[in-house]
Amino acid sequence: MQHGPAVRRRKLGGELRALRTGAGLTSGEAARLVGWHQSKVSRIETGASGVKPADVRLLLDAYGVRDAQLRELLLALAGSDESGGRHHWWHAYRGVLPPTYRDFISLESQASAMRTLETSVVPGLLQTPEYARAVTKAAVDGLDDERLDALVEVRLARQDVLRSHPPLELSAVLDEAVLRRDVGGPGVMARQLERLVEAALLPQVRLQVLPFTAGAHIGVTGPFVIFSFSSTSDLDVVVLDHLTSSLYLERKEDLQAYTEAFNTLRFHALSPEDSLDYIAGIGDGA
């Protein structure tokens, strides 16, 4: 269990090491190709030190990596501002967002799929502006209007991943408490429930409700997110949110445990079709 930047360095280093060995090079040979000392390559590969995007680009060229998607992902892990498209738009909010939140958004923007269990609030990618404002104001004490506006803007901007090409594939299991908790008042909740029904009809979104009648379940310990990446499963990561920070789990056994937990939750949840009816029923006051 590590904080975001550390796990990203480790993941990036491990992937670069795999690419080097795949190219048939020793660390010393790789260092000579790019004009470095061998120890620099070793530090990068072990995650002991950070690496600039320009240095990652040098290594990828030396290893003959031409896969544009993989290059973009690795450059993003290194903090590149040049990975193209909408990536790194959040840098404009650097003064507002804590590093752990920026790191989460970076992973979200690069992931091909996201699986999430939510036990308290609607997932950020599916929130309406009014709901986002109400839940942000409640969660972060003492916000002035300017900072609140900025955080809501960020929440809504994140939702572009569902409209990108290709879009992020979102699979969410929502505890019934998410649908019943009054956030912002009846009007805000009514529109939020409508938004969930609209989102559930999108081909890239799969929503399932875990009703109260399911009883105690494996998700009672708290919400979590699993990010998956199309280029390599070695970059997959579980994110656990806490009040003041986020923790990242990237060991294979952790990923397997949370993947199995998510599959169990989906099994006990209502089907996507029945979940749609359930959400609509709550919205109608059933």
PDB file of C-alpha atoms in Angstrom:
ATOM      1  CA  MET A   1       0.000   0.000   0.000  1.00  0.00           C
ATOM      2  CA  GLN A   2       1.607   3.231  -1.149  1.00  0.00           C
ATOM      3  CA  HIS A   3       0.807   6.830  -1.930  1.00  0.00           C
ATOM      4  CA  GLY A   4       0.154   7.685  -5.573  1.00  0.00           C
ATOM      5  CA  PRO A   5       3.457   9.186  -6.747  1.00  0.00           C
ATOM      6  CA  ALA A   6       5.494   6.305  -5.300  1.00  0.00           C
ATOM      7  CA  VAL A   7       3.380   3.616  -6.903  1.00  0.00           C
ATOM      8  CA  ARG A   8       3.444   5.455 -10.236  1.00  0.00           C
ATOM      9  CA  ARG A   9       7.261   5.589 -10.146  1.00  0.00           C
ATOM     10  CA  ARG A  10       7.399   1.886  -9.356  1.00  0.00           C
ATOM     11  CA  LYS A  11       4.985   1.001 -12.120  1.00  0.00           C
ATOM     12  CA  LEU A  12       6.790   3.152 -14.647  1.00  0.00           C
ATOM     13  CA  GLY A  13      10.163   1.703 -13.637  1.00  0.00           C
ATOM     14  CA  GLY A  14       8.902  -1.864 -13.845  1.00  0.00           C
ATOM     15  CA  GLU A  15       7.471  -1.315 -17.299  1.00  0.00           C
ATOM     16  CA  LEU A  16      10.688   0.309 -18.534  1.00  0.00           C
ATOM     17  CA  ARG A  17      12.696  -2.613 -17.146  1.00  0.00           C
ATOM     18  CA  ALA A  18      10.438  -5.078 -18.989  1.00  0.00           C
ATOM     19  CA  LEU A  19      10.821  -3.129 -22.230  1.00  0.00           C
ATOM     20  CA  ARG A  20      14.619  -3.043 -21.827  1.00  0.00           C
ATOM     21  CA  THR A  21      14.899  -6.774 -21.257  1.00  0.00           C
ATOM     22  CA  GLY A  22      12.475  -7.348 -24.119  1.00  0.00           C
ATOM     23  CA  ALA A  23      14.841  -5.396 -26.335  1.00  0.00           C
ATOM     24  CA  GLY A  24      17.693  -7.699 -25.252  1.00  0.00           C
ATOM     25  CA  LEU A  25      19.654  -4.982 -23.466  1.00  0.00           C
ATOM     26  CA  THR A  26      21.421  -4.924 -20.118  1.00  0.00           C
ATOM     27  CA  SER A  27      21.029  -1.823 -17.966  1.00  0.00           C
ATOM     28  CA  GLY A  28      24.616  -0.886 -18.801  1.00  0.00           C
ATOM     29  CA  GLU A  29      23.987  -1.190 -22.542  1.00  0.00           C
ATOM     30  CA  ALA A  30      20.819   0.875 -22.243  1.00  0.00           C
ATOM     31  CA  ALA A  31      22.706   3.551 -20.326  1.00  0.00           C
ATOM     32  CA  ARG A  32      25.399   3.768 -23.003  1.00  0.00           C
ATOM     33  CA  LEU A  33      22.763   4.102 -25.744  1.00  0.00           C
ATOM     34  CA  VAL A  34      21.302   7.213 -24.120  1.00  0.00           C
ATOM     35  CA  GLY A  35      24.541   8.601 -22.689  1.00  0.00           C
ATOM     36  CA  TRP A  36      23.864   7.973 -19.000  1.00  0.00           C
ATOM     37  CA  HIS A  37      25.549   6.211 -16.140  1.00  0.00           C
ATOM     38  CA  GLN A  38      24.207   2.705 -15.473  1.00  0.00           C
ATOM     39  CA  SER A  39      23.106   3.702 -11.954  1.00  0.00           C
ATOM     40  CA  LYS A  40      20.581   6.180 -13.358  1.00  0.00           C
ATOM     41  CA  VAL A  41      18.854   3.430 -15.331  1.00  0.00           C
ATOM     42  CA  SER A  42      18.792   1.242 -12.225  1.00  0.00           C
ATOM     43  CA  ARG A  43      17.315   3.975 -10.029  1.00  0.00           C
ATOM     44  CA  ILE A  44      14.587   4.648 -12.571  1.00  0.00           C
ATOM     45  CA  GLU A  45      13.731   0.958 -12.932  1.00  0.00           C
ATOM     46  CA  THR A  46      13.462   0.396  -9.188  1.00  0.00           C
ATOM     47  CA  GLY A  47      11.380   3.524  -8.673  1.00  0.00           C
ATOM     48  CA  ALA A  48      14.029   4.957  -6.377  1.00  0.00           C
ATOM     49  CA  SER A  49      14.019   8.235  -8.254  1.00  0.00           C
ATOM     50  CA  GLY A  50      11.660  10.119 -10.508  1.00  0.00           C
ATOM     51  CA  VAL A  51      12.205  10.474 -14.215  1.00  0.00           C
ATOM     52  CA  LYS A  52      11.509  13.304 -16.621  1.00  0.00           C
ATOM     53  CA  PRO A  53       9.242  12.679 -19.620  1.00  0.00           C
ATOM     54  CA  ALA A  54      12.135  13.572 -21.918  1.00  0.00           C
ATOM     55  CA  ASP A  55      14.232  10.798 -20.367  1.00  0.00           C
ATOM     56  CA  VAL A  56      11.392   8.293 -20.753  1.00  0.00           C
ATOM     57  CA  ARG A  57      11.147   9.275 -24.403  1.00  0.00           C
ATOM     58  CA  LEU A  58      14.883   8.614 -24.841  1.00  0.00           C
ATOM     59  CA  LEU A  59      14.578   5.152 -23.314  1.00  0.00           C
ATOM     60  CA  LEU A  60      11.516   4.247 -25.370  1.00  0.00           C
ATOM     61  CA  ASP A  61      13.326   5.279 -28.543  1.00  0.00           C
ATOM     62  CA  ALA A  62      16.379   3.242 -27.518  1.00  0.00           C
ATOM     63  CA  TYR A  63      14.168   0.190 -26.876  1.00  0.00           C
ATOM     64  CA  GLY A  64      12.391   0.549 -30.186  1.00  0.00           C
ATOM     65  CA  VAL A  65       8.951   1.111 -28.631  1.00  0.00           C
ATOM     66  CA  ARG A  66       6.594   2.373 -31.339  1.00  0.00           C
ATOM     67  CA  ASP A  67       3.221   1.609 -29.727  1.00  0.00           C
ATOM     68  CA  ALA A  68       1.704   5.113 -29.517  1.00  0.00           C
ATOM     69  CA  GLN A  69      -0.779   4.210 -26.781  1.00  0.00           C
ATOM     70  CA  LEU A  70       1.859   2.622 -24.585  1.00  0.00           C
ATOM     71  CA  ARG A  71       4.228   5.545 -25.108  1.00  0.00           C
ATOM     72  CA  GLU A  72       1.487   8.005 -24.181  1.00  0.00           C
ATOM     73  CA  LEU A  73       0.613   6.087 -21.036  1.00  0.00           C
ATOM     74  CA  LEU A  74       4.212   5.845 -19.845  1.00  0.00           C
ATOM     75  CA  LEU A  75       4.841   9.498 -20.588  1.00  0.00           C
ATOM     76  CA  ALA A  76       1.733  10.379 -18.593  1.00  0.00           C
ATOM     77  CA  LEU A  77       3.027   8.347 -15.641  1.00  0.00           C
ATOM     78  CA  ALA A  78       6.214  10.390 -15.870  1.00  0.00           C
ATOM     79  CA  GLY A  79       4.175  13.603 -15.749  1.00  0.00           C
ATOM     80  CA  SER A  80       4.306  14.593 -19.401  1.00  0.00           C
ATOM     81  CA  ASP A  81       2.349  17.657 -20.472  1.00  0.00           C
ATOM     82  CA  GLU A  82       2.727  16.595 -24.086  1.00  0.00           C
ATOM     83  CA  SER A  83       0.776  13.352 -24.174  1.00  0.00           C
ATOM     84  CA  GLY A  84      -1.841  15.063 -26.291  1.00  0.00           C
ATOM     85  CA  GLY A  85      -5.572  15.662 -26.270  1.00  0.00           C
ATOM     86  CA  ARG A  86      -7.249  16.660 -23.032  1.00  0.00           C
ATOM     87  CA  HIS A  87      -4.652  15.074 -20.763  1.00  0.00           C
ATOM     88  CA  HIS A  88      -3.282  17.246 -17.954  1.00  0.00           C
ATOM     89  CA  TRP A  89      -6.042  19.843 -18.153  1.00  0.00           C
ATOM     90  CA  TRP A  90      -6.095  19.641 -14.336  1.00  0.00           C
ATOM     91  CA  HIS A  91      -2.726  21.367 -14.111  1.00  0.00           C
ATOM     92  CA  ALA A  92      -4.649  24.643 -14.427  1.00  0.00           C
ATOM     93  CA  TYR A  93      -6.103  23.800 -11.000  1.00  0.00           C
ATOM     94  CA  ARG A  94      -2.768  22.957  -9.382  1.00  0.00           C
ATOM     95  CA  GLY A  95      -3.297  25.556  -6.675  1.00  0.00           C
ATOM     96  CA  VAL A  96      -6.675  24.070  -5.746  1.00  0.00           C
ATOM     97  CA  LEU A  97      -6.170  20.316  -5.976  1.00  0.00           C
ATOM     98  CA  PRO A  98      -4.029  18.309  -3.534  1.00  0.00           C
ATOM     99  CA  PRO A  99      -1.373  16.069  -5.139  1.00  0.00           C
ATOM    100  CA  THR A 100      -3.280  12.847  -4.375  1.00  0.00           C
ATOM    101  CA  TYR A 101      -6.365  14.137  -6.204  1.00  0.00           C
ATOM    102  CA  ARG A 102      -4.267  15.217  -9.215  1.00  0.00           C
ATOM    103  CA  ASP A 103      -2.707  11.785  -9.284  1.00  0.00           C
ATOM    104  CA  PHE A 104      -6.149  10.145  -9.206  1.00  0.00           C
ATOM    105  CA  ILE A 105      -7.354  12.295 -12.108  1.00  0.00           C
ATOM    106  CA  SER A 106      -4.222  11.461 -14.071  1.00  0.00           C
ATOM    107  CA  LEU A 107      -4.854   7.728 -13.686  1.00  0.00           C
ATOM    108  CA  GLU A 108      -8.540   8.184 -14.513  1.00  0.00           C
ATOM    109  CA  SER A 109      -7.729  10.084 -17.693  1.00  0.00           C
ATOM    110  CA  GLN A 110      -5.399   7.331 -18.934  1.00  0.00           C
ATOM    111  CA  ALA A 111      -7.364   4.248 -17.850  1.00  0.00           C
ATOM    112  CA  SER A 112      -9.370   2.192 -20.306  1.00  0.00           C
ATOM    113  CA  ALA A 113     -11.763   0.879 -17.643  1.00  0.00           C
ATOM    114  CA  MET A 114     -12.862   1.762 -14.139  1.00  0.00           C
ATOM    115  CA  ARG A 115     -14.695  -0.463 -11.670  1.00  0.00           C
ATOM    116  CA  THR A 116     -16.015   1.193  -8.547  1.00  0.00           C
ATOM    117  CA  LEU A 117     -18.020   0.406  -5.446  1.00  0.00           C
ATOM    118  CA  GLU A 118     -19.775   3.439  -3.983  1.00  0.00           C
ATOM    119  CA  THR A 119     -21.405   3.220  -0.572  1.00  0.00           C
ATOM    120  CA  SER A 120     -22.215   6.853   0.256  1.00  0.00           C
ATOM    121  CA  VAL A 121     -22.377   9.167  -2.753  1.00  0.00           C
ATOM    122  CA  VAL A 122     -22.889   9.033  -6.510  1.00  0.00           C
ATOM    123  CA  PRO A 123     -19.624   8.442  -8.425  1.00  0.00           C
ATOM    124  CA  GLY A 124     -18.031  11.725  -9.460  1.00  0.00           C
ATOM    125  CA  LEU A 125     -18.207  10.812 -13.142  1.00  0.00           C
ATOM    126  CA  LEU A 126     -22.013  10.638 -12.924  1.00  0.00           C
ATOM    127  CA  GLN A 127     -22.813  13.632 -10.705  1.00  0.00           C
ATOM    128  CA  THR A 128     -24.952  16.557 -11.828  1.00  0.00           C
ATOM    129  CA  PRO A 129     -23.529  20.049 -11.241  1.00  0.00           C
ATOM    130  CA  GLU A 130     -25.967  20.704  -8.391  1.00  0.00           C
ATOM    131  CA  TYR A 131     -25.221  17.393  -6.684  1.00  0.00           C
ATOM    132  CA  ALA A 132     -21.468  17.910  -7.144  1.00  0.00           C
ATOM    133  CA  ARG A 133     -21.709  21.331  -5.503  1.00  0.00           C
ATOM    134  CA  ALA A 134     -23.748  20.046  -2.567  1.00  0.00           C
ATOM    135  CA  VAL A 135     -21.560  17.014  -1.863  1.00  0.00           C
ATOM    136  CA  THR A 136     -18.305  19.000  -2.247  1.00  0.00           C
ATOM    137  CA  LYS A 137     -19.520  21.711   0.116  1.00  0.00           C
ATOM    138  CA  ALA A 138     -20.461  19.080   2.682  1.00  0.00           C
ATOM    139  CA  ALA A 139     -17.235  17.095   2.333  1.00  0.00           C
ATOM    140  CA  VAL A 140     -14.728  19.971   2.441  1.00  0.00           C
ATOM    141  CA  ASP A 141     -15.231  22.289   5.411  1.00  0.00           C
ATOM    142  CA  GLY A 142     -14.792  26.044   5.127  1.00  0.00           C
ATOM    143  CA  LEU A 143     -14.731  26.399   1.331  1.00  0.00           C
ATOM    144  CA  ASP A 144     -15.128  29.894  -0.060  1.00  0.00           C
ATOM    145  CA  ASP A 145     -17.240  30.294  -3.198  1.00  0.00           C
ATOM    146  CA  GLU A 146     -14.254  30.612  -5.540  1.00  0.00           C
ATOM    147  CA  ARG A 147     -12.614  27.398  -4.386  1.00  0.00           C
ATOM    148  CA  LEU A 148     -15.959  25.588  -4.354  1.00  0.00           C
ATOM    149  CA  ASP A 149     -16.604  26.676  -7.939  1.00  0.00           C
ATOM    150  CA  ALA A 150     -13.167  25.425  -8.986  1.00  0.00           C
ATOM    151  CA  LEU A 151     -13.643  22.006  -7.363  1.00  0.00           C
ATOM    152  CA  VAL A 152     -17.030  21.588  -9.019  1.00  0.00           C
ATOM    153  CA  GLU A 153     -15.512  22.573 -12.380  1.00  0.00           C
ATOM    154  CA  VAL A 154     -12.891  19.860 -11.905  1.00  0.00           C
ATOM    155  CA  ARG A 155     -15.540  17.268 -10.999  1.00  0.00           C
ATOM    156  CA  LEU A 156     -17.513  18.050 -14.145  1.00  0.00           C
ATOM    157  CA  ALA A 157     -14.426  18.234 -16.385  1.00  0.00           C
ATOM    158  CA  ARG A 158     -13.451  14.729 -15.265  1.00  0.00           C
ATOM    159  CA  GLN A 159     -16.645  13.435 -16.855  1.00  0.00           C
ATOM    160  CA  ASP A 160     -15.201  14.026 -20.323  1.00  0.00           C
ATOM    161  CA  VAL A 161     -13.529  10.606 -20.084  1.00  0.00           C
ATOM    162  CA  LEU A 162     -16.950   9.075 -20.716  1.00  0.00           C
ATOM    163  CA  ARG A 163     -17.202  11.035 -23.964  1.00  0.00           C
ATOM    164  CA  SER A 164     -13.650  10.558 -25.233  1.00  0.00           C
ATOM    165  CA  HIS A 165     -12.681   8.250 -28.102  1.00  0.00           C
ATOM    166  CA  PRO A 166     -12.540   5.529 -26.995  1.00  0.00           C
ATOM    167  CA  PRO A 167     -14.494   6.334 -23.831  1.00  0.00           C
ATOM    168  CA  LEU A 168     -13.645   5.055 -20.386  1.00  0.00           C
ATOM    169  CA  GLU A 169     -15.659   1.925 -19.625  1.00  0.00           C
ATOM    170  CA  LEU A 170     -17.315   2.477 -16.260  1.00  0.00           C
ATOM    171  CA  SER A 171     -18.773  -0.336 -14.173  1.00  0.00           C
ATOM    172  CA  ALA A 172     -20.275   0.855 -10.893  1.00  0.00           C
ATOM    173  CA  VAL A 173     -21.999  -0.931  -8.033  1.00  0.00           C
ATOM    174  CA  LEU A 174     -24.023   1.497  -5.927  1.00  0.00           C
ATOM    175  CA  ASP A 175     -25.203   0.665  -2.447  1.00  0.00           C
ATOM    176  CA  GLU A 176     -28.856   1.662  -2.038  1.00  0.00           C
ATOM    177  CA  ALA A 177     -27.748   4.244   0.529  1.00  0.00           C
ATOM    178  CA  VAL A 178     -26.257   6.244  -2.358  1.00  0.00           C
ATOM    179  CA  LEU A 179     -29.727   6.607  -3.860  1.00  0.00           C
ATOM    180  CA  ARG A 180     -31.523   7.289  -0.574  1.00  0.00           C
ATOM    181  CA  ARG A 181     -29.144   9.839   0.971  1.00  0.00           C
ATOM    182  CA  ASP A 182     -30.586  13.331   0.560  1.00  0.00           C
ATOM    183  CA  VAL A 183     -27.814  15.470  -0.916  1.00  0.00           C
ATOM    184  CA  GLY A 184     -28.794  19.035  -1.734  1.00  0.00           C
ATOM    185  CA  GLY A 185     -32.519  18.565  -1.217  1.00  0.00           C
ATOM    186  CA  PRO A 186     -35.329  16.731  -3.045  1.00  0.00           C
ATOM    187  CA  GLY A 187     -34.993  18.682  -6.277  1.00  0.00           C
ATOM    188  CA  VAL A 188     -31.251  18.017  -6.561  1.00  0.00           C
ATOM    189  CA  MET A 189     -31.762  14.333  -5.787  1.00  0.00           C
ATOM    190  CA  ALA A 190     -34.589  13.981  -8.314  1.00  0.00           C
ATOM    191  CA  ARG A 191     -32.379  15.320 -11.099  1.00  0.00           C
ATOM    192  CA  GLN A 192     -29.439  13.209  -9.918  1.00  0.00           C
ATOM    193  CA  LEU A 193     -31.507  10.026 -10.088  1.00  0.00           C
ATOM    194  CA  GLU A 194     -32.633  10.996 -13.598  1.00  0.00           C
ATOM    195  CA  ARG A 195     -28.989  11.487 -14.534  1.00  0.00           C
ATOM    196  CA  LEU A 196     -28.136   7.994 -13.284  1.00  0.00           C
ATOM    197  CA  VAL A 197     -30.877   6.491 -15.446  1.00  0.00           C
ATOM    198  CA  GLU A 198     -29.591   8.438 -18.464  1.00  0.00           C
ATOM    199  CA  ALA A 199     -26.008   7.342 -17.816  1.00  0.00           C
ATOM    200  CA  ALA A 200     -27.000   3.696 -17.369  1.00  0.00           C
ATOM    201  CA  LEU A 201     -28.292   3.674 -20.945  1.00  0.00           C
ATOM    202  CA  LEU A 202     -24.849   4.559 -22.338  1.00  0.00           C
ATOM    203  CA  PRO A 203     -23.019   1.555 -23.831  1.00  0.00           C
ATOM    204  CA  GLN A 204     -19.833   2.371 -21.902  1.00  0.00           C
ATOM    205  CA  VAL A 205     -21.597   2.527 -18.514  1.00  0.00           C
ATOM    206  CA  ARG A 206     -22.835  -0.415 -16.444  1.00  0.00           C
ATOM    207  CA  LEU A 207     -24.712   0.443 -13.250  1.00  0.00           C
ATOM    208  CA  GLN A 208     -25.913  -2.037 -10.665  1.00  0.00           C
ATOM    209  CA  VAL A 209     -27.692  -1.337  -7.388  1.00  0.00           C
ATOM    210  CA  LEU A 210     -26.959  -3.332  -4.258  1.00  0.00           C
ATOM    211  CA  PRO A 211     -30.290  -3.105  -2.386  1.00  0.00           C
ATOM    212  CA  PHE A 212     -30.620  -3.052   1.376  1.00  0.00           C
ATOM    213  CA  THR A 213     -32.265  -6.456   1.145  1.00  0.00           C
ATOM    214  CA  ALA A 214     -28.901  -7.910   0.101  1.00  0.00           C
ATOM    215  CA  GLY A 215     -27.877  -7.536   3.738  1.00  0.00           C
ATOM    216  CA  ALA A 216     -24.259  -7.315   4.867  1.00  0.00           C
ATOM    217  CA  HIS A 217     -21.777  -7.653   2.028  1.00  0.00           C
ATOM    218  CA  ILE A 218     -18.072  -7.596   1.311  1.00  0.00           C
ATOM    219  CA  GLY A 219     -18.239  -3.903   0.465  1.00  0.00           C
ATOM    220  CA  VAL A 220     -19.213  -2.771   3.955  1.00  0.00           C
ATOM    221  CA  THR A 221     -15.553  -2.008   4.647  1.00  0.00           C
ATOM    222  CA  GLY A 222     -15.764   0.946   2.272  1.00  0.00           C
ATOM    223  CA  PRO A 223     -15.705   2.151  -1.336  1.00  0.00           C
ATOM    224  CA  PHE A 224     -12.887   1.447  -3.765  1.00  0.00           C
ATOM    225  CA  VAL A 225     -11.880   1.999  -7.376  1.00  0.00           C
ATOM    226  CA  ILE A 226     -10.026  -0.359  -9.722  1.00  0.00           C
ATOM    227  CA  PHE A 227      -8.345   1.261 -12.730  1.00  0.00           C
ATOM    228  CA  SER A 228      -7.406  -0.933 -15.688  1.00  0.00           C
ATOM    229  CA  PHE A 229      -5.200  -0.031 -18.653  1.00  0.00           C
ATOM    230  CA  SER A 230      -5.460  -1.532 -22.111  1.00  0.00           C
ATOM    231  CA  SER A 231      -1.739  -1.381 -22.860  1.00  0.00           C
ATOM    232  CA  THR A 232      -0.636  -3.522 -19.930  1.00  0.00           C
ATOM    233  CA  SER A 233      -2.303  -5.065 -16.892  1.00  0.00           C
ATOM    234  CA  ASP A 234       0.886  -4.394 -14.915  1.00  0.00           C
ATOM    235  CA  LEU A 235      -0.308  -0.801 -14.531  1.00  0.00           C
ATOM    236  CA  ASP A 236      -3.683  -1.731 -12.995  1.00  0.00           C
ATOM    237  CA  VAL A 237      -4.221  -0.244  -9.546  1.00  0.00           C
ATOM    238  CA  VAL A 238      -6.743  -0.148  -6.703  1.00  0.00           C
ATOM    239  CA  VAL A 239      -7.448   3.233  -5.099  1.00  0.00           C
ATOM    240  CA  LEU A 240      -8.801   3.673  -1.585  1.00  0.00           C
ATOM    241  CA  ASP A 241      -9.954   7.151  -0.585  1.00  0.00           C
ATOM    242  CA  HIS A 242      -9.514   8.534   2.913  1.00  0.00           C
ATOM    243  CA  LEU A 243     -10.418  11.891   4.402  1.00  0.00           C
ATOM    244  CA  THR A 244      -7.025  13.509   3.820  1.00  0.00           C
ATOM    245  CA  SER A 245      -5.341  11.225   1.286  1.00  0.00           C
ATOM    246  CA  SER A 246      -5.667   8.357  -1.172  1.00  0.00           C
ATOM    247  CA  LEU A 247      -3.846   5.037  -0.965  1.00  0.00           C
ATOM    248  CA  TYR A 248      -2.867   2.905  -3.941  1.00  0.00           C
ATOM    249  CA  LEU A 249      -2.634  -0.889  -3.925  1.00  0.00           C
ATOM    250  CA  GLU A 250      -0.782  -2.411  -6.852  1.00  0.00           C
ATOM    251  CA  ARG A 251       0.419  -5.848  -5.764  1.00  0.00           C
ATOM    252  CA  LYS A 252      -1.056  -8.665  -7.827  1.00  0.00           C
ATOM    253  CA  GLU A 253      -2.612 -10.248  -4.738  1.00  0.00           C
ATOM    254  CA  ASP A 254      -4.310  -6.949  -3.849  1.00  0.00           C
ATOM    255  CA  LEU A 255      -5.647  -6.542  -7.368  1.00  0.00           C
ATOM    256  CA  GLN A 256      -6.928 -10.106  -7.357  1.00  0.00           C
ATOM    257  CA  ALA A 257      -8.635  -9.671  -3.963  1.00  0.00           C
ATOM    258  CA  TYR A 258     -10.433  -6.492  -4.982  1.00  0.00           C
ATOM    259  CA  THR A 259     -11.345  -7.864  -8.402  1.00  0.00           C
ATOM    260  CA  GLU A 260     -12.909 -10.909  -6.740  1.00  0.00           C
ATOM    261  CA  ALA A 261     -14.708  -8.650  -4.248  1.00  0.00           C
ATOM    262  CA  PHE A 262     -16.119  -6.547  -7.075  1.00  0.00           C
ATOM    263  CA  ASN A 263     -17.290  -9.627  -8.944  1.00  0.00           C
ATOM    264  CA  THR A 264     -18.999 -10.865  -5.775  1.00  0.00           C
ATOM    265  CA  LEU A 265     -20.732  -7.510  -5.337  1.00  0.00           C
ATOM    266  CA  ARG A 266     -21.961  -7.584  -8.924  1.00  0.00           C
ATOM    267  CA  PHE A 267     -23.319 -11.079  -8.393  1.00  0.00           C
ATOM    268  CA  HIS A 268     -25.375  -9.997  -5.350  1.00  0.00           C
ATOM    269  CA  ALA A 269     -26.490  -6.694  -6.908  1.00  0.00           C
ATOM    270  CA  LEU A 270     -29.537  -6.248  -9.099  1.00  0.00           C
ATOM    271  CA  SER A 271     -29.019  -6.750 -12.817  1.00  0.00           C
ATOM    272  CA  PRO A 272     -28.382  -3.578 -14.857  1.00  0.00           C
ATOM    273  CA  GLU A 273     -31.937  -3.743 -16.193  1.00  0.00           C
ATOM    274  CA  ASP A 274     -33.515  -4.219 -12.767  1.00  0.00           C
ATOM    275  CA  SER A 275     -31.225  -1.530 -11.354  1.00  0.00           C
ATOM    276  CA  LEU A 276     -32.598   0.948 -13.886  1.00  0.00           C
ATOM    277  CA  ASP A 277     -36.138   0.199 -12.746  1.00  0.00           C
ATOM    278  CA  TYR A 278     -35.070   0.414  -9.098  1.00  0.00           C
ATOM    279  CA  ILE A 279     -33.465   3.844  -9.548  1.00  0.00           C
ATOM    280  CA  ALA A 280     -36.461   5.109 -11.494  1.00  0.00           C
ATOM    281  CA  GLY A 281     -38.788   3.782  -8.790  1.00  0.00           C
ATOM    282  CA  ILE A 282     -36.928   5.657  -6.063  1.00  0.00           C
ATOM    283  CA  GLY A 283     -37.089   8.784  -8.215  1.00  0.00           C
ATOM    284  CA  ASP A 284     -40.855   8.344  -8.522  1.00  0.00           C
ATOM    285  CA  GLY A 285     -41.168   7.977  -4.761  1.00  0.00           C
ATOM    286  CA  ALA A 286     -41.781   4.232  -4.740  1.00  0.00           C
TER     287      ALA A 286
END
